[in-house]
PDB file of C-alpha atoms in Angstrom:
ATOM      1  CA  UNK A  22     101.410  17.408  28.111  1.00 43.00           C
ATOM      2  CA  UNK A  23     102.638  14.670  30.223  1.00 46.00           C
ATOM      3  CA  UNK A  24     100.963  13.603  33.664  1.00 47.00           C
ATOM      4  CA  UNK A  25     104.217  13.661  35.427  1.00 50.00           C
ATOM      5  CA  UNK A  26     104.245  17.986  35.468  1.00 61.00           C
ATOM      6  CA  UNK A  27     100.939  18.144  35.884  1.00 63.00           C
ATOM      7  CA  UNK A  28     100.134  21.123  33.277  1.00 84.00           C
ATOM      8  CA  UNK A  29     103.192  23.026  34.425  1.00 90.00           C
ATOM      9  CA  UNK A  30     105.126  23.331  31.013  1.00 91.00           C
ATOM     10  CA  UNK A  31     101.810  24.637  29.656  1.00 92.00           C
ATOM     11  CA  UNK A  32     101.056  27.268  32.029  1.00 93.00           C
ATOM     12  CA  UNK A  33     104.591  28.371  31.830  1.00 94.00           C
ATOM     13  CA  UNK A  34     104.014  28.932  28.424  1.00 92.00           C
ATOM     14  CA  UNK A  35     100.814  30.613  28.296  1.00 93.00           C
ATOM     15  CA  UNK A  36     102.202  33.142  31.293  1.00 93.00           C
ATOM     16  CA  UNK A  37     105.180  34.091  29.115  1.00 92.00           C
ATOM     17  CA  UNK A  38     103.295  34.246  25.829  1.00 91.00           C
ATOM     18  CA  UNK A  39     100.372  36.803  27.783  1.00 91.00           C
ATOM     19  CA  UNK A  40     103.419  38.196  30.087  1.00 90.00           C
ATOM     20  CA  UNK A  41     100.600  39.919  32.298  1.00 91.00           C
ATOM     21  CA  UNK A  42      99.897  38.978  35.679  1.00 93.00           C
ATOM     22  CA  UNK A  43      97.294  36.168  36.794  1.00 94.00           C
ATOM     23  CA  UNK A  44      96.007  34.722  39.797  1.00 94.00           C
ATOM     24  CA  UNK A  45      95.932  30.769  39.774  1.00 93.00           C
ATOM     25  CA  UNK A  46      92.249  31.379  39.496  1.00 93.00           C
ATOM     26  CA  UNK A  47      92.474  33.331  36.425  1.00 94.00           C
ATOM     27  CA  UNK A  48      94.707  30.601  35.150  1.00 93.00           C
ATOM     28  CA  UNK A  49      92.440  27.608  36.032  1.00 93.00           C
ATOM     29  CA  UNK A  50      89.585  29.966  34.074  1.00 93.00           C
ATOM     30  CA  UNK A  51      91.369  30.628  31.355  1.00 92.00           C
ATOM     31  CA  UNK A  52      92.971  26.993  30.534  1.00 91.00           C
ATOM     32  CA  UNK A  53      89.977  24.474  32.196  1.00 87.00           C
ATOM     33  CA  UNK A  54      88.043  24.457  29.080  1.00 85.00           C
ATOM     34  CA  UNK A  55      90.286  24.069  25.939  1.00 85.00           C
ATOM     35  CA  UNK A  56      92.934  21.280  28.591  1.00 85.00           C
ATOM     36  CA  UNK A  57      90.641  20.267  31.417  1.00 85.00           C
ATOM     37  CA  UNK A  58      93.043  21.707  34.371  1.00 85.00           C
ATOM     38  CA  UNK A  59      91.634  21.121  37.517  1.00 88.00           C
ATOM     39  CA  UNK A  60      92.031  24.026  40.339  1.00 90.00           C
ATOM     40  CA  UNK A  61      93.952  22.360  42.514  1.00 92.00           C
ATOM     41  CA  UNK A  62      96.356  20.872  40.097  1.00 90.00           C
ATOM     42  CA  UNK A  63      97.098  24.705  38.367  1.00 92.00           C
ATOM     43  CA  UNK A  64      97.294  25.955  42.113  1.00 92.00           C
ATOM     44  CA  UNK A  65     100.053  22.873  42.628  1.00 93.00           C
ATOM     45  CA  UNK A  66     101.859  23.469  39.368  1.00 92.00           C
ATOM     46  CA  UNK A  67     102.126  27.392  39.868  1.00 92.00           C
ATOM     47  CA  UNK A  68     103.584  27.158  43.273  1.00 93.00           C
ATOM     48  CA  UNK A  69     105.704  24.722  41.759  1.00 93.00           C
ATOM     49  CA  UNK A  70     106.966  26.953  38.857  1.00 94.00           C
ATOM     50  CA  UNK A  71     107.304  29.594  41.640  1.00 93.00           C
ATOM     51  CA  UNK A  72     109.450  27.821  43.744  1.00 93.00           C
ATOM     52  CA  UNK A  73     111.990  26.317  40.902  1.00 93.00           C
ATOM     53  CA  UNK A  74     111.856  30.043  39.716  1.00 92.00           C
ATOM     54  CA  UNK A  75     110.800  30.084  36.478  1.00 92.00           C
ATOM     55  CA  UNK A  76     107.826  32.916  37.751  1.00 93.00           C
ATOM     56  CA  UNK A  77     107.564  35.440  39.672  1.00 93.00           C
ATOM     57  CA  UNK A  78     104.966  35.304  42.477  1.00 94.00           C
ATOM     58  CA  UNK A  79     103.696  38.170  44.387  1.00 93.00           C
ATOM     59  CA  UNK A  80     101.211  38.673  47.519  1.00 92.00           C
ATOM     60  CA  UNK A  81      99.097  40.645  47.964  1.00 89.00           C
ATOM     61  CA  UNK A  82      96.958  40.454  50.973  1.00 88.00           C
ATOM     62  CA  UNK A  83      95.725  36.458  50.787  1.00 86.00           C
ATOM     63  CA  UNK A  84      95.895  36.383  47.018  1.00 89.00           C
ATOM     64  CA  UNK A  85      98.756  35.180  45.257  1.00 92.00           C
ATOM     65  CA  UNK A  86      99.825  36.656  41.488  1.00 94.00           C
ATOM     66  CA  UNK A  87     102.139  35.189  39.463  1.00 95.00           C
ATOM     67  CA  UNK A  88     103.723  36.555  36.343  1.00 94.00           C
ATOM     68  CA  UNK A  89     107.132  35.962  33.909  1.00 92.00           C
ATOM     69  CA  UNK A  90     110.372  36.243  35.297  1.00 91.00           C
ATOM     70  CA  UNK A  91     110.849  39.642  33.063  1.00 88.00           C
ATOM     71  CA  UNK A  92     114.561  38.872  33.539  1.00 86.00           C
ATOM     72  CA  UNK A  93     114.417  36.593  30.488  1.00 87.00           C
ATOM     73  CA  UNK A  94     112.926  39.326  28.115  1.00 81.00           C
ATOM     74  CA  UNK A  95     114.582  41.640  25.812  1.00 79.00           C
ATOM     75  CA  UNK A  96     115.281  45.768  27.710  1.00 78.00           C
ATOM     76  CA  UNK A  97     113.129  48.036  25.352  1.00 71.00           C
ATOM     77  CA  UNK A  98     114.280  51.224  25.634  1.00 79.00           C
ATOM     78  CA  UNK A  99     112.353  54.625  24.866  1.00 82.00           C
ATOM     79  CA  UNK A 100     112.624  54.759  21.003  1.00 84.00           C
ATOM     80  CA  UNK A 101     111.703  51.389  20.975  1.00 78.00           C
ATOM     81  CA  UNK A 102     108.597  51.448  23.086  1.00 76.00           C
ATOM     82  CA  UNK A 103     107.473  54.700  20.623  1.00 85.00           C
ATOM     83  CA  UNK A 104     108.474  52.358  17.630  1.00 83.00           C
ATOM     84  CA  UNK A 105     105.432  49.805  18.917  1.00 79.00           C
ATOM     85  CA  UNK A 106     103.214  52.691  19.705  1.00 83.00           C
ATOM     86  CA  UNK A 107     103.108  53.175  16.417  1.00 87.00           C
ATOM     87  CA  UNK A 108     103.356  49.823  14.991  1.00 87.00           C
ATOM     88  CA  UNK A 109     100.065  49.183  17.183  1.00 87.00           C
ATOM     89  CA  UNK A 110      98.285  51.565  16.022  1.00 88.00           C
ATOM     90  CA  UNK A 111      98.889  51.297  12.606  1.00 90.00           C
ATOM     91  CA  UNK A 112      97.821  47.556  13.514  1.00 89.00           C
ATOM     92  CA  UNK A 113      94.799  49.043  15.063  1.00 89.00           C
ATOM     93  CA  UNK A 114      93.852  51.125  11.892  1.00 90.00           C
ATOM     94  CA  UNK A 115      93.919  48.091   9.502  1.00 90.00           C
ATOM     95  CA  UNK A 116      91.979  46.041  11.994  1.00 90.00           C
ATOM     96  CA  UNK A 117      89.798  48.596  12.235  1.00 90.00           C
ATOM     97  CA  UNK A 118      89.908  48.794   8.185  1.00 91.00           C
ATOM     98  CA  UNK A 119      89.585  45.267   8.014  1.00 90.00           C
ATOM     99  CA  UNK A 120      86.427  44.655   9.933  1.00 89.00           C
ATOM    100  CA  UNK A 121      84.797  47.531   8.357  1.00 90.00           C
ATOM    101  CA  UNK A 122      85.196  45.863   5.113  1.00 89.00           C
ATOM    102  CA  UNK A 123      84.081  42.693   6.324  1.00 90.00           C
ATOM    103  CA  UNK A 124      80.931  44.063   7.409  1.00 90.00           C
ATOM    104  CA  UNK A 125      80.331  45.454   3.902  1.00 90.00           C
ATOM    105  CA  UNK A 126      81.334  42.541   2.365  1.00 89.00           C
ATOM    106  CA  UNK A 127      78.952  40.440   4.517  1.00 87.00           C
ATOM    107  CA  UNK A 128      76.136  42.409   3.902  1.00 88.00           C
ATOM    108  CA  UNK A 129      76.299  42.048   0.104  1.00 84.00           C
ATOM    109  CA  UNK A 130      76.431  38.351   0.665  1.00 84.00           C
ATOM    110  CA  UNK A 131      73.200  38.544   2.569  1.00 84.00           C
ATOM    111  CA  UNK A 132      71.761  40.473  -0.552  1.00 82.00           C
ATOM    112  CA  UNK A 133      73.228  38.332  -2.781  1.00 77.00           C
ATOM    113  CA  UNK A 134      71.544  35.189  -1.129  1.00 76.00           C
ATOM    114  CA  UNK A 135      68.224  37.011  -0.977  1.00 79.00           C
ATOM    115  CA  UNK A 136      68.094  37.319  -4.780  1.00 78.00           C
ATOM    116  CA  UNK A 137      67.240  35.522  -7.498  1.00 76.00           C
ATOM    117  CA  UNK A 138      69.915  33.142  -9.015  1.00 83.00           C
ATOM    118  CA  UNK A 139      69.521  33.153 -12.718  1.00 84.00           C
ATOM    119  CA  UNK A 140      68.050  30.319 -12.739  1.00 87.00           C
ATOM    120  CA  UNK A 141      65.113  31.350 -10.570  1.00 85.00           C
ATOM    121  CA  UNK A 142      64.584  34.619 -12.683  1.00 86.00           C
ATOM    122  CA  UNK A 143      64.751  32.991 -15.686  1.00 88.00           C
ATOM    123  CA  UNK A 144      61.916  30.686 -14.520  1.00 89.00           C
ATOM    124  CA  UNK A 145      59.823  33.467 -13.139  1.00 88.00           C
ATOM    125  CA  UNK A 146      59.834  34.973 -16.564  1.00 91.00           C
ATOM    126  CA  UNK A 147      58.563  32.301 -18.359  1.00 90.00           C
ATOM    127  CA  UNK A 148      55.773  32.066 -15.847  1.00 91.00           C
ATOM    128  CA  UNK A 149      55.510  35.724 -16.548  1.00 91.00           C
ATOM    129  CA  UNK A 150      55.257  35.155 -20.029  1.00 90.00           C
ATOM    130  CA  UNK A 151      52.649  32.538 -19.916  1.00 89.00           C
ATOM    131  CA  UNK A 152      50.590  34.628 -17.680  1.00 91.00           C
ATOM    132  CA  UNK A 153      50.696  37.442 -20.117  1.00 90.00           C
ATOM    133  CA  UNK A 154      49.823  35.159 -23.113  1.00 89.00           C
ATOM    134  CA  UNK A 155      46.721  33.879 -20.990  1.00 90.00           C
ATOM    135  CA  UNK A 156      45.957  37.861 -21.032  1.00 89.00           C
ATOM    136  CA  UNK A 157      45.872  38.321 -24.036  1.00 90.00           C
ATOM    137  CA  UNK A 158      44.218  35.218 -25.599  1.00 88.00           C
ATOM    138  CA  UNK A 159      41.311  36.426 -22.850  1.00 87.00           C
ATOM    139  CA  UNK A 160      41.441  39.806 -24.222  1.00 86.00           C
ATOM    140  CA  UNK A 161      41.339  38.951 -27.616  1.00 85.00           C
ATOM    141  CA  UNK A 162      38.398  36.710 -26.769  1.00 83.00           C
ATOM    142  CA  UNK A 163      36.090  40.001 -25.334  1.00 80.00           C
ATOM    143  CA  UNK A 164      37.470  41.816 -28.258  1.00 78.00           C
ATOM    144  CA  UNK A 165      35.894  39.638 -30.663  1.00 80.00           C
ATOM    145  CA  UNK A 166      32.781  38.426 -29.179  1.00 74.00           C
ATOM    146  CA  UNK A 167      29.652  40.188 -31.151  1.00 71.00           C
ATOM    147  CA  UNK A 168      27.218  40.019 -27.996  1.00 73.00           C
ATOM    148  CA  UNK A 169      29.164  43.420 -26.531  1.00 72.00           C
ATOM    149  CA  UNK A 170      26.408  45.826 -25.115  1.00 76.00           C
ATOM    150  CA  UNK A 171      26.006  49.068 -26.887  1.00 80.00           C
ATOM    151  CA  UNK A 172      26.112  52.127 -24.826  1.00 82.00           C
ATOM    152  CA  UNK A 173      22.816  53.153 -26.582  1.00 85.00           C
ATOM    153  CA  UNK A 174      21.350  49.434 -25.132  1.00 82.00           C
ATOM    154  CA  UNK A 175      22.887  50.043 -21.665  1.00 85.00           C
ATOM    155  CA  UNK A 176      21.329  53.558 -21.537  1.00 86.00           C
ATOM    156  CA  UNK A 177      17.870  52.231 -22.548  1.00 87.00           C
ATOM    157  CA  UNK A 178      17.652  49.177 -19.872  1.00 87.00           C
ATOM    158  CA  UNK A 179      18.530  51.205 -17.267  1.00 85.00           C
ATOM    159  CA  UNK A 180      16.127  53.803 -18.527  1.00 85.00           C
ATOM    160  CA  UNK A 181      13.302  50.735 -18.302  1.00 86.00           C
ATOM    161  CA  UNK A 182      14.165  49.522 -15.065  1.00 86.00           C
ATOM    162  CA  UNK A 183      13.742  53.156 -13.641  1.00 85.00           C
ATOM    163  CA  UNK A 184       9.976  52.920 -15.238  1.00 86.00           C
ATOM    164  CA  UNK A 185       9.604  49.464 -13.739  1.00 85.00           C
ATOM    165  CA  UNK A 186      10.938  50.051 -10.273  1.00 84.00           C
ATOM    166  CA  UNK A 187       8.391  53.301 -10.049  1.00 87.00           C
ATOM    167  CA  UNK A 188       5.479  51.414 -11.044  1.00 88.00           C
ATOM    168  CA  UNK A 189       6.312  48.614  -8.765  1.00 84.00           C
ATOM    169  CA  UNK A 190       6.492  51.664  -5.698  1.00 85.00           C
ATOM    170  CA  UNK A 191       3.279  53.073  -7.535  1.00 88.00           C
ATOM    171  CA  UNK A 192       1.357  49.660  -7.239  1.00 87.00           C
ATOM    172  CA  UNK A 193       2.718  48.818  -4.207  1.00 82.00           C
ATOM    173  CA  UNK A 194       1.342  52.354  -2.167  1.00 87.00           C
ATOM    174  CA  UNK A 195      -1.866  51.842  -3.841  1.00 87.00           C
ATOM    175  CA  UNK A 196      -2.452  47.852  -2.719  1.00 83.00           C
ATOM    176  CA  UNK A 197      -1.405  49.813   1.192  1.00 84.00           C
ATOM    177  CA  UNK A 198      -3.240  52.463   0.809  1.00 86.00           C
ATOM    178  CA  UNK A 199      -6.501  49.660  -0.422  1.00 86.00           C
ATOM    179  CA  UNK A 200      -5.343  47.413   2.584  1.00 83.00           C
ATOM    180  CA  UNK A 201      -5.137  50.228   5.295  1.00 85.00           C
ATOM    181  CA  UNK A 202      -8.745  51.554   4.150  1.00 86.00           C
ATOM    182  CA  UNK A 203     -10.142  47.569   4.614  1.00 86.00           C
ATOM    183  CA  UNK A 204      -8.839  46.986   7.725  1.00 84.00           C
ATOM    184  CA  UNK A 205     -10.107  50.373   9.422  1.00 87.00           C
ATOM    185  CA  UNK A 206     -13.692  47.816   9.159  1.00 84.00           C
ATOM    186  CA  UNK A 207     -11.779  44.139   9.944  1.00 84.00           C
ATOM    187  CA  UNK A 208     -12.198  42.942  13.316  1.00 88.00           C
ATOM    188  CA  UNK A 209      -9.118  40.990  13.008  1.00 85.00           C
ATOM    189  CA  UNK A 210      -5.250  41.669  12.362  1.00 86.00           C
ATOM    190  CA  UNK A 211      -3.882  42.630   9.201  1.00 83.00           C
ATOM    191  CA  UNK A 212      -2.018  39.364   9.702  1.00 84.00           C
ATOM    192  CA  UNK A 213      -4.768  37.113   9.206  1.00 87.00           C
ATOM    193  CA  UNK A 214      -6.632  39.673   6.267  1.00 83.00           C
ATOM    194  CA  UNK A 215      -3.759  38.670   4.754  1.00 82.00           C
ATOM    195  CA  UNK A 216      -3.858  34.759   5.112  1.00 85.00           C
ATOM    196  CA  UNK A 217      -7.266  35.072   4.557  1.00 84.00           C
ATOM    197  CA  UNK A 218      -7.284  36.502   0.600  1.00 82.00           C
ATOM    198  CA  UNK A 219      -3.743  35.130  -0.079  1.00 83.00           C
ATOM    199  CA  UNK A 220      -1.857  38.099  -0.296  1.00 81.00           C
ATOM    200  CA  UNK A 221       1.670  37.763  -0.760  1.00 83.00           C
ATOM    201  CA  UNK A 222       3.809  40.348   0.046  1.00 83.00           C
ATOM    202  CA  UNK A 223       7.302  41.585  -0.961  1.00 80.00           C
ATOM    203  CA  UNK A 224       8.559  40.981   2.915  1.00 83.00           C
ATOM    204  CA  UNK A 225       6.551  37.414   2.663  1.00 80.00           C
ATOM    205  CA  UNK A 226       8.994  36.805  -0.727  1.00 80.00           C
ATOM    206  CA  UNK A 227      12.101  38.692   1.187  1.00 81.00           C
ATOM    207  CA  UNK A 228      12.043  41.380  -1.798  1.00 83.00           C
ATOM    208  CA  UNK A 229      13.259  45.251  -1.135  1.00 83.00           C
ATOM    209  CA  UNK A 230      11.877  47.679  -3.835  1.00 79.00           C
ATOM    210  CA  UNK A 231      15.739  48.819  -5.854  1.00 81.00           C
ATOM    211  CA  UNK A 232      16.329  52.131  -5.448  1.00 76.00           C
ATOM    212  CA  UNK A 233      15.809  54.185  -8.826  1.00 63.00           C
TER     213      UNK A 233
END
């Protein structure tokens, strides 16, 4: 684009390509970004294109629209206009088609690149592997160790702890029983009886009788 028309060849172009009406506004919108037009010079360079002709300008109120000079396009008569009905929609359907199957096809990319490249899963199953082996070389261990507890051994500590943990509660209700029938005749605390002889007890040591 040359500085001497000012961005006029361009909009010319882009008003015949769209062939739709636009307000210098629109224009300026539409073309600022991707060529840097300011306002004033598209507002300069469609009056221009106005006045030599090559657009049509309309007003309407106090906006201006400008549009093609339609006299330079092709009549389309009625058979024609149904022929690009149709080509449109059939343009419309594979569009339509088209982005349908890119959205499939992008979503088995994004499963794709969530899984495991071959690679990777070959990896994992070596670790897999060497876990396992760890298993069983463990297992095997237990399996062959001769200090396994019988069931008849099991049966017969727990049997003895019962006896042990009801003769602890026996003893225990018999030294509170003894220390309740003392202290009915001790002028001092139960506290200090218990200093006194050295008596220990299972609260002192921060022991709970087991439940049987």
């Amino acid at each position: 684009m040359s500085k001497k028309d000012n961005g006029a060849t361009l909009i010319l172009g882009y008003l015949n390509e769209k062939n739709r009406p636009y307000s210098a506004q629109d224009v300026f919108c539409n073309l600022q970004k991707q060529h840097g037009f300011g306002k004033t010079a598209v507002v300069k360079a469609m009056e221009l294109l106005a006045l030599e002709g090559k657009i049509k300008e309309k007003t309407y109120g106090k906006q201006k629209i400008y549009f093609a000079d339609q006299s330079q396009f092709t009549n389309v008569n009625e058979a024609d206009l149904k022929a690009m009905d149709g080509q449109i929609s059939q343009l419309s359907a594979e569009v339509q088609s088209l982005t349908q199957s890119c959205r499939q096809l992008d979503a088995e990319l994004k499963e794709l690149s969530s899984s495991l490249t071959t690679e990777e899963m070959m990896s994992e199953i070596r670790e897999l592997k060497a876990e396992c082996s760890g298993y069983r070389a463990r297992l095997e261990k237990i399996k062959s160790a001769t200090n396994h507890v019988t069931p008849e051994e099991k049966e017969k500590v727990s049997k003895d702890r019962d006896v042990y943990v009801k003769e602890w509660k026996k003893r225990k209700r018999l030294a509170s029983d003894m220390m309740d029938a003392i202290l009915e005749g001790y002028p001092k605390s139960k506290k200090q009886f218990l200093d006194e002889v050295g008596v220990e007890t299972d609260e002192d040591s921060k022991v709970v009788v087991p439940s049987t």
